[in-house]
Structure formats: C-alpha cells, structure tokens
Amino acid sequence: YVRILGNVVHAIQIKTKLCQLVEVMMERRDDLSFCQEMKFRNKMVEYLTDWVMGTSNQASDDDIKCLTRDLDQASMEAVVSLLAGLPLQPEEGDGVELMEAKSQLFLK
C-alpha cells in the first residue's frame, strides 16, 4: 500500500516512518518470527532503493524537498539494516541467468 502512495507531504511522511520501523525491526529481528525473512528483506531493499532513486530532485516545493531528503536518509538507513548479512538472492533464474541476476542486485 505504502509503496504506491504518491509524493505528497503525508505520503512522504508515512514512507519515512515506515523506513524507521523497518530499521527498528531489523535491530530486533531476534525477537521477531519471520517465515521467509530473506525474501522479505530482499523485497524491502528493492522497494526502498526505488524510493531513493525515485523523485529526489524533482520536487519544486521547499517543504517537499526537505521531506524527500529525510525520506532518502531514512530509506538508506533502513537499507543498511536490511543488507547486514543478507545474501543476494534473486527471485528466479538458473545457471548463467542466476549469476547475471545476482550481478544486477549487487550493482543496484
């Protein structure tokens, strides 16, 4: 739901809070029970990096620019906590395609 919100003030604030929540979750992941933790972490990294690479420099309003900068920082901090000890696992592929998919994940 949050991923498809636009870039209005409230949506940016919600995304920033979600990034902060993810960071806290990863700090306390020993207390949480994940069924598919690696898949969750890989997907969250994908979504959060999309937010960072999205519309950071396209905002015209100073308030939105400031909030977007905060979102970028929160996203990167959440990505750091998600990537700690995370093996690169692309969704699908075999053989050469798997290695290419891992290379693309690493580059991203």
Coordinates of N, CA, C and O in Angstrom, one line a residue:
Y1 N 0.8 -1.2 0.0 CA 0.0 0.0 0.0 C 0.9 1.3 0.0 O 0.7 2.2 -0.8
V2 N 1.8 1.3 0.9 CA 2.7 2.5 1.0 C 3.5 2.7 -0.2 O 3.8 3.8 -0.6
R3 N 3.9 1.6 -0.8 CA 4.8 1.7 -2.0 C 4.2 2.5 -3.1 O 4.8 3.2 -3.9
I4 N 2.8 2.4 -3.3 CA 2.2 3.1 -4.4 C 1.6 4.5 -4.0 O 1.0 5.1 -4.9
L5 N 1.9 4.9 -2.8 CA 1.5 6.3 -2.5 C 2.3 7.3 -3.3 O 3.4 7.0 -3.7
G6 N 1.7 8.4 -3.5 CA 2.4 9.4 -4.3 C 3.5 10.1 -3.6 O 4.0 9.6 -2.6
N7 N 3.8 11.3 -4.0 CA 4.8 12.1 -3.4 C 4.2 13.4 -2.8 O 4.8 14.5 -2.9
V8 N 3.1 13.3 -2.1 CA 2.5 14.4 -1.4 C 3.1 14.4 0.0 O 3.8 13.4 0.4
V9 N 2.9 15.4 0.8 CA 3.6 15.6 2.1 C 3.3 14.4 3.0 O 4.2 13.8 3.6
H10 N 2.0 14.0 3.1 CA 1.7 12.9 4.1 C 2.2 11.6 3.6 O 2.6 10.8 4.4
A11 N 2.2 11.4 2.3 CA 2.8 10.1 1.8 C 4.3 10.0 2.1 O 4.8 8.9 2.5
I12 N 5.0 11.1 1.9 CA 6.4 11.1 2.2 C 6.7 10.8 3.7 O 7.6 10.1 4.1
Q13 N 5.8 11.4 4.5 CA 6.0 11.2 6.0 C 5.7 9.8 6.4 O 6.4 9.2 7.2
I14 N 4.7 9.2 5.7 CA 4.4 7.8 6.0 C 5.5 6.9 5.6 O 5.9 6.0 6.3
K15 N 6.1 7.1 4.4 CA 7.2 6.3 3.9 C 8.4 6.5 4.8 O 9.1 5.5 5.1
T16 N 8.7 7.7 5.3 CA 9.8 7.9 6.2 C 9.6 7.1 7.5 O 10.5 6.4 8.0
K17 N 8.4 7.1 8.1 CA 8.1 6.4 9.3 C 8.2 4.9 9.1 O 8.7 4.1 9.9
L18 N 7.8 4.4 7.9 CA 7.9 3.0 7.6 C 9.4 2.6 7.5 O 9.7 1.5 8.0
C19 N 10.2 3.4 6.9 CA 11.6 3.2 6.9 C 12.2 3.1 8.3 O 13.0 2.2 8.6
Q20 N 11.8 4.0 9.2 CA 12.3 3.9 10.5 C 11.8 2.7 11.2 O 12.5 2.1 12.0
L21 N 10.6 2.2 11.0 CA 10.0 1.0 11.5 C 10.8 -0.2 11.0 O 11.2 -1.1 11.8
V22 N 11.2 -0.3 9.8 CA 12.0 -1.4 9.2 C 13.3 -1.4 9.9 O 13.8 -2.5 10.3
E23 N 13.9 -0.2 10.1 CA 15.2 -0.2 10.8 C 15.2 -0.8 12.2 O 16.0 -1.6 12.6
V24 N 14.1 -0.4 12.9 CA 14.0 -0.9 14.3 C 13.7 -2.4 14.3 O 14.2 -3.1 15.1
M25 N 12.9 -2.8 13.3 CA 12.6 -4.3 13.2 C 13.9 -5.1 13.0 O 14.0 -6.1 13.5
M26 N 14.7 -4.6 12.1 CA 16.0 -5.3 11.8 C 16.9 -5.3 13.0 O 17.7 -6.3 13.2
E27 N 16.9 -4.3 13.8 CA 17.7 -4.2 15.0 C 17.2 -5.3 16.0 O 18.0 -5.8 16.8
R28 N 15.9 -5.6 16.0 CA 15.3 -6.5 17.0 C 14.8 -7.8 16.3 O 13.9 -8.4 16.8
R29 N 15.4 -8.2 15.2 CA 14.9 -9.3 14.4 C 15.0 -10.6 15.2 O 14.3 -11.6 14.9
D30 N 15.9 -10.7 16.2 CA 16.0 -11.9 17.0 C 14.7 -12.1 17.9 O 14.4 -13.2 18.2
D31 N 14.0 -11.0 18.1 CA 12.8 -11.1 18.9 C 11.5 -11.3 18.0 O 10.4 -11.6 18.5
L32 N 11.7 -11.3 16.7 CA 10.6 -11.4 15.8 C 10.7 -12.8 15.1 O 11.7 -13.4 15.0
S33 N 9.5 -13.3 14.6 CA 9.5 -14.5 13.9 C 9.1 -14.3 12.5 O 8.0 -13.8 12.2
F34 N 10.1 -14.6 11.6 CA 9.9 -14.5 10.2 C 9.7 -15.8 9.5 O 10.5 -16.7 9.8
C35 N 8.7 -16.0 8.7 CA 8.6 -17.2 7.9 C 9.6 -17.2 6.7 O 10.3 -18.2 6.5
Q36 N 9.7 -16.1 6.0 CA 10.6 -16.0 4.9 C 11.4 -14.7 5.0 O 11.2 -13.8 4.2
E37 N 12.3 -14.7 6.0 CA 13.0 -13.4 6.3 C 13.8 -12.9 5.1 O 13.8 -11.8 4.8
M38 N 14.5 -13.8 4.4 CA 15.4 -13.4 3.4 C 14.6 -12.8 2.2 O 15.0 -11.8 1.6
K39 N 13.5 -13.4 1.9 CA 12.6 -12.9 0.8 C 12.1 -11.5 1.2 O 12.1 -10.6 0.4
F40 N 11.6 -11.4 2.4 CA 11.1 -10.1 2.9 C 12.2 -9.1 2.8 O 12.0 -8.0 2.3
R41 N 13.4 -9.4 3.3 CA 14.5 -8.4 3.3 C 14.9 -8.0 1.9 O 15.1 -6.8 1.6
N42 N 15.0 -8.9 1.0 CA 15.3 -8.6 -0.4 C 14.2 -7.7 -1.0 O 14.6 -6.8 -1.8
K43 N 13.0 -8.0 -0.8 CA 11.9 -7.2 -1.4 C 11.9 -5.8 -0.8 O 11.7 -4.8 -1.5
M44 N 12.1 -5.7 0.5 CA 12.2 -4.4 1.1 C 13.3 -3.6 0.6 O 13.2 -2.3 0.4
V45 N 14.5 -4.2 0.4 CA 15.6 -3.5 -0.2 C 15.3 -2.9 -1.6 O 15.5 -1.8 -1.9
E46 N 14.6 -3.8 -2.3 CA 14.2 -3.3 -3.7 C 13.2 -2.1 -3.6 O 13.4 -1.2 -4.3
Y47 N 12.2 -2.2 -2.8 CA 11.3 -1.1 -2.7 C 11.9 0.2 -2.1 O 11.6 1.2 -2.7
L48 N 12.7 0.0 -1.1 CA 13.3 1.2 -0.5 C 14.3 1.9 -1.4 O 14.4 3.1 -1.5
T49 N 15.1 1.1 -2.2 CA 16.0 1.7 -3.1 C 15.3 2.4 -4.2 O 15.8 3.4 -4.8
D50 N 14.1 1.9 -4.6 CA 13.3 2.6 -5.6 C 12.9 3.9 -5.1 O 12.8 4.9 -5.9
W51 N 12.5 4.0 -3.8 CA 12.2 5.3 -3.2 C 13.3 6.3 -3.3 O 13.1 7.5 -3.6
V52 N 14.5 5.9 -3.0 CA 15.7 6.7 -3.0 C 16.0 7.2 -4.4 O 16.3 8.4 -4.7
M53 N 15.9 6.3 -5.4 CA 16.3 6.6 -6.8 C 15.1 7.3 -7.5 O 15.3 7.7 -8.6
G54 N 14.0 7.4 -6.8 CA 12.8 7.9 -7.5 C 12.8 9.4 -7.8 O 13.4 9.8 -8.8
T55 N 12.2 10.2 -7.0 CA 12.0 11.6 -7.4 C 12.7 12.6 -6.5 O 12.1 13.7 -6.2
S56 N 13.8 12.3 -6.0 CA 14.5 13.2 -5.0 C 14.7 14.6 -5.5 O 14.5 15.6 -4.8
N57 N 15.1 14.7 -6.8 CA 15.5 16.0 -7.3 C 14.3 16.7 -8.1 O 14.5 17.7 -8.7
Q58 N 13.2 16.1 -8.1 CA 12.1 16.6 -9.0 C 11.1 17.5 -8.2 O 10.2 18.1 -8.8
A59 N 11.3 17.6 -6.9 CA 10.3 18.3 -6.1 C 10.6 19.8 -6.3 O 11.7 20.3 -6.4
S60 N 9.5 20.6 -6.3 CA 9.6 22.0 -6.5 C 9.4 22.8 -5.2 O 10.0 23.9 -5.0
D61 N 8.6 22.3 -4.3 CA 8.3 23.0 -3.1 C 9.5 22.7 -2.0 O 9.9 21.5 -2.0
D62 N 9.9 23.7 -1.3 CA 11.0 23.5 -0.3 C 10.6 22.5 0.8 O 11.5 21.8 1.2
D63 N 9.3 22.5 1.2 CA 8.9 21.6 2.2 C 9.0 20.2 1.7 O 9.5 19.3 2.5
I64 N 8.6 19.9 0.5 CA 8.7 18.6 -0.1 C 10.1 18.2 -0.3 O 10.5 17.0 0.0
K65 N 11.0 19.1 -0.7 CA 12.4 18.8 -0.8 C 13.0 18.4 0.5 O 13.8 17.4 0.5
C66 N 12.7 19.1 1.5 CA 13.2 18.7 2.9 C 12.7 17.3 3.3 O 13.5 16.5 3.8
L67 N 11.4 17.1 3.1 CA 10.8 15.8 3.5 C 11.4 14.7 2.6 O 11.7 13.6 3.1
T68 N 11.6 15.0 1.4 CA 12.2 13.9 0.5 C 13.6 13.6 0.9 O 14.1 12.5 0.9
R69 N 14.4 14.6 1.3 CA 15.7 14.4 1.8 C 15.7 13.5 3.1 O 16.5 12.6 3.2
D70 N 14.7 13.8 3.9 CA 14.6 13.0 5.1 C 14.2 11.5 4.8 O 14.7 10.6 5.4
L71 N 13.3 11.4 3.8 CA 13.0 10.1 3.3 C 14.2 9.3 2.7 O 14.4 8.1 3.0
D72 N 15.0 10.0 1.9 CA 16.2 9.4 1.4 C 17.1 8.9 2.5 O 17.6 7.8 2.4
Q73 N 17.3 9.7 3.5 CA 18.2 9.3 4.6 C 17.6 8.1 5.3 O 18.3 7.2 5.6
A74 N 16.3 8.2 5.7 CA 15.6 7.1 6.4 C 15.7 5.8 5.5 O 15.9 4.7 6.1
S75 N 15.5 5.9 4.2 CA 15.5 4.8 3.3 C 16.9 4.1 3.3 O 17.0 2.9 3.4
M76 N 17.9 5.0 3.2 CA 19.2 4.4 3.2 C 19.6 3.7 4.5 O 20.3 2.7 4.5
E77 N 19.2 4.3 5.6 CA 19.5 3.7 6.9 C 18.7 2.4 7.1 O 19.3 1.4 7.6
A78 N 17.5 2.3 6.6 CA 16.8 1.1 6.6 C 17.4 0.0 5.7 O 17.5 -1.2 6.0
V79 N 17.9 0.5 4.5 CA 18.5 -0.5 3.6 C 19.8 -1.0 4.2 O 20.1 -2.2 4.1
V80 N 20.5 -0.2 4.9 CA 21.8 -0.7 5.6 C 21.4 -1.8 6.6 O 22.1 -2.8 6.6
S81 N 20.4 -1.6 7.3 CA 20.0 -2.6 8.3 C 19.5 -3.8 7.7 O 19.7 -4.9 8.2
L82 N 18.8 -3.7 6.5 CA 18.3 -4.9 5.8 C 19.4 -5.6 5.2 O 19.4 -6.9 5.1
L83 N 20.5 -5.0 4.7 CA 21.5 -5.6 3.9 C 22.6 -6.3 4.8 O 23.3 -7.1 4.4
A84 N 22.5 -6.0 6.1 CA 23.5 -6.6 7.0 C 23.4 -8.1 7.1 O 22.4 -8.6 7.6
G85 N 24.4 -8.8 6.5 CA 24.4 -10.2 6.5 C 23.4 -10.9 5.5 O 23.2 -12.1 5.6
L86 N 22.9 -10.1 4.6 CA 21.9 -10.6 3.6 C 22.6 -11.2 2.4 O 23.3 -10.4 1.7
P87 N 22.4 -12.5 2.1 CA 22.9 -13.0 0.8 C 22.1 -12.5 -0.3 O 20.9 -12.3 -0.2
L88 N 22.7 -12.3 -1.5 CA 22.0 -11.9 -2.7 C 21.2 -13.1 -3.2 O 21.8 -14.1 -3.6
Q89 N 19.9 -12.9 -3.2 CA 19.0 -14.0 -3.7 C 18.0 -13.4 -4.7 O 17.0 -12.9 -4.3
P90 N 18.3 -13.5 -6.0 CA 17.3 -13.1 -7.0 C 16.1 -14.0 -6.9 O 16.2 -15.1 -6.4
E91 N 15.0 -13.5 -7.4 CA 13.7 -14.3 -7.3 C 13.8 -15.6 -8.1 O 13.4 -16.6 -7.6
E92 N 14.2 -15.5 -9.4 CA 14.2 -16.7 -10.2 C 15.4 -16.7 -11.1 O 16.1 -15.7 -11.2
G93 N 15.7 -17.8 -11.7 CA 16.8 -17.9 -12.6 C 17.6 -19.2 -12.4 O 17.5 -19.8 -11.3
D94 N 18.3 -19.6 -13.4 CA 19.2 -20.7 -13.2 C 20.5 -20.5 -14.0 O 20.5 -19.9 -15.0
G95 N 21.6 -21.1 -13.6 CA 22.8 -21.1 -14.3 C 23.3 -19.7 -14.5 O 23.5 -18.9 -13.6
V96 N 23.5 -19.3 -15.8 CA 24.1 -18.0 -16.1 C 23.1 -16.9 -15.8 O 23.5 -15.8 -15.3
E97 N 21.8 -17.2 -15.9 CA 20.8 -16.1 -15.6 C 20.9 -15.8 -14.1 O 20.7 -14.7 -13.7
L98 N 21.1 -16.8 -13.3 CA 21.2 -16.6 -11.8 C 22.4 -15.7 -11.5 O 22.3 -14.7 -10.7
M99 N 23.5 -15.9 -12.1 CA 24.7 -15.1 -11.9 C 24.5 -13.7 -12.4 O 24.9 -12.7 -11.7
E100 N 23.8 -13.5 -13.5 CA 23.5 -12.2 -14.0 C 22.5 -11.5 -13.1 O 22.7 -10.3 -12.8
A101 N 21.6 -12.2 -12.6 CA 20.6 -11.6 -11.7 C 21.3 -11.1 -10.4 O 21.0 -10.0 -9.8
K102 N 22.2 -11.9 -9.9 CA 23.0 -11.6 -8.7 C 23.8 -10.3 -9.0 O 24.0 -9.4 -8.1
S103 N 24.4 -10.3 -10.1 CA 25.2 -9.1 -10.5 C 24.4 -7.8 -10.6 O 24.8 -6.8 -10.1
Q104 N 23.2 -8.0 -11.1 CA 22.3 -6.8 -11.2 C 21.9 -6.3 -9.8 O 21.8 -5.1 -9.5
L105 N 21.6 -7.3 -8.9 CA 21.3 -7.0 -7.5 C 22.4 -6.2 -6.8 O 22.3 -5.3 -6.1
F106 N 23.6 -6.7 -7.0 CA 24.8 -6.1 -6.4 C 25.0 -4.7 -7.0 O 25.3 -3.8 -6.2
L107 N 24.9 -4.5 -8.3 CA 25.0 -3.2 -8.8 C 24.0 -2.2 -8.3 O 24.3 -1.0 -8.1
K108 N 22.8 -2.7 -8.1 CA 21.7 -1.8 -7.6 C 22.1 -1.4 -6.2 O 21.9 -0.3 -5.8

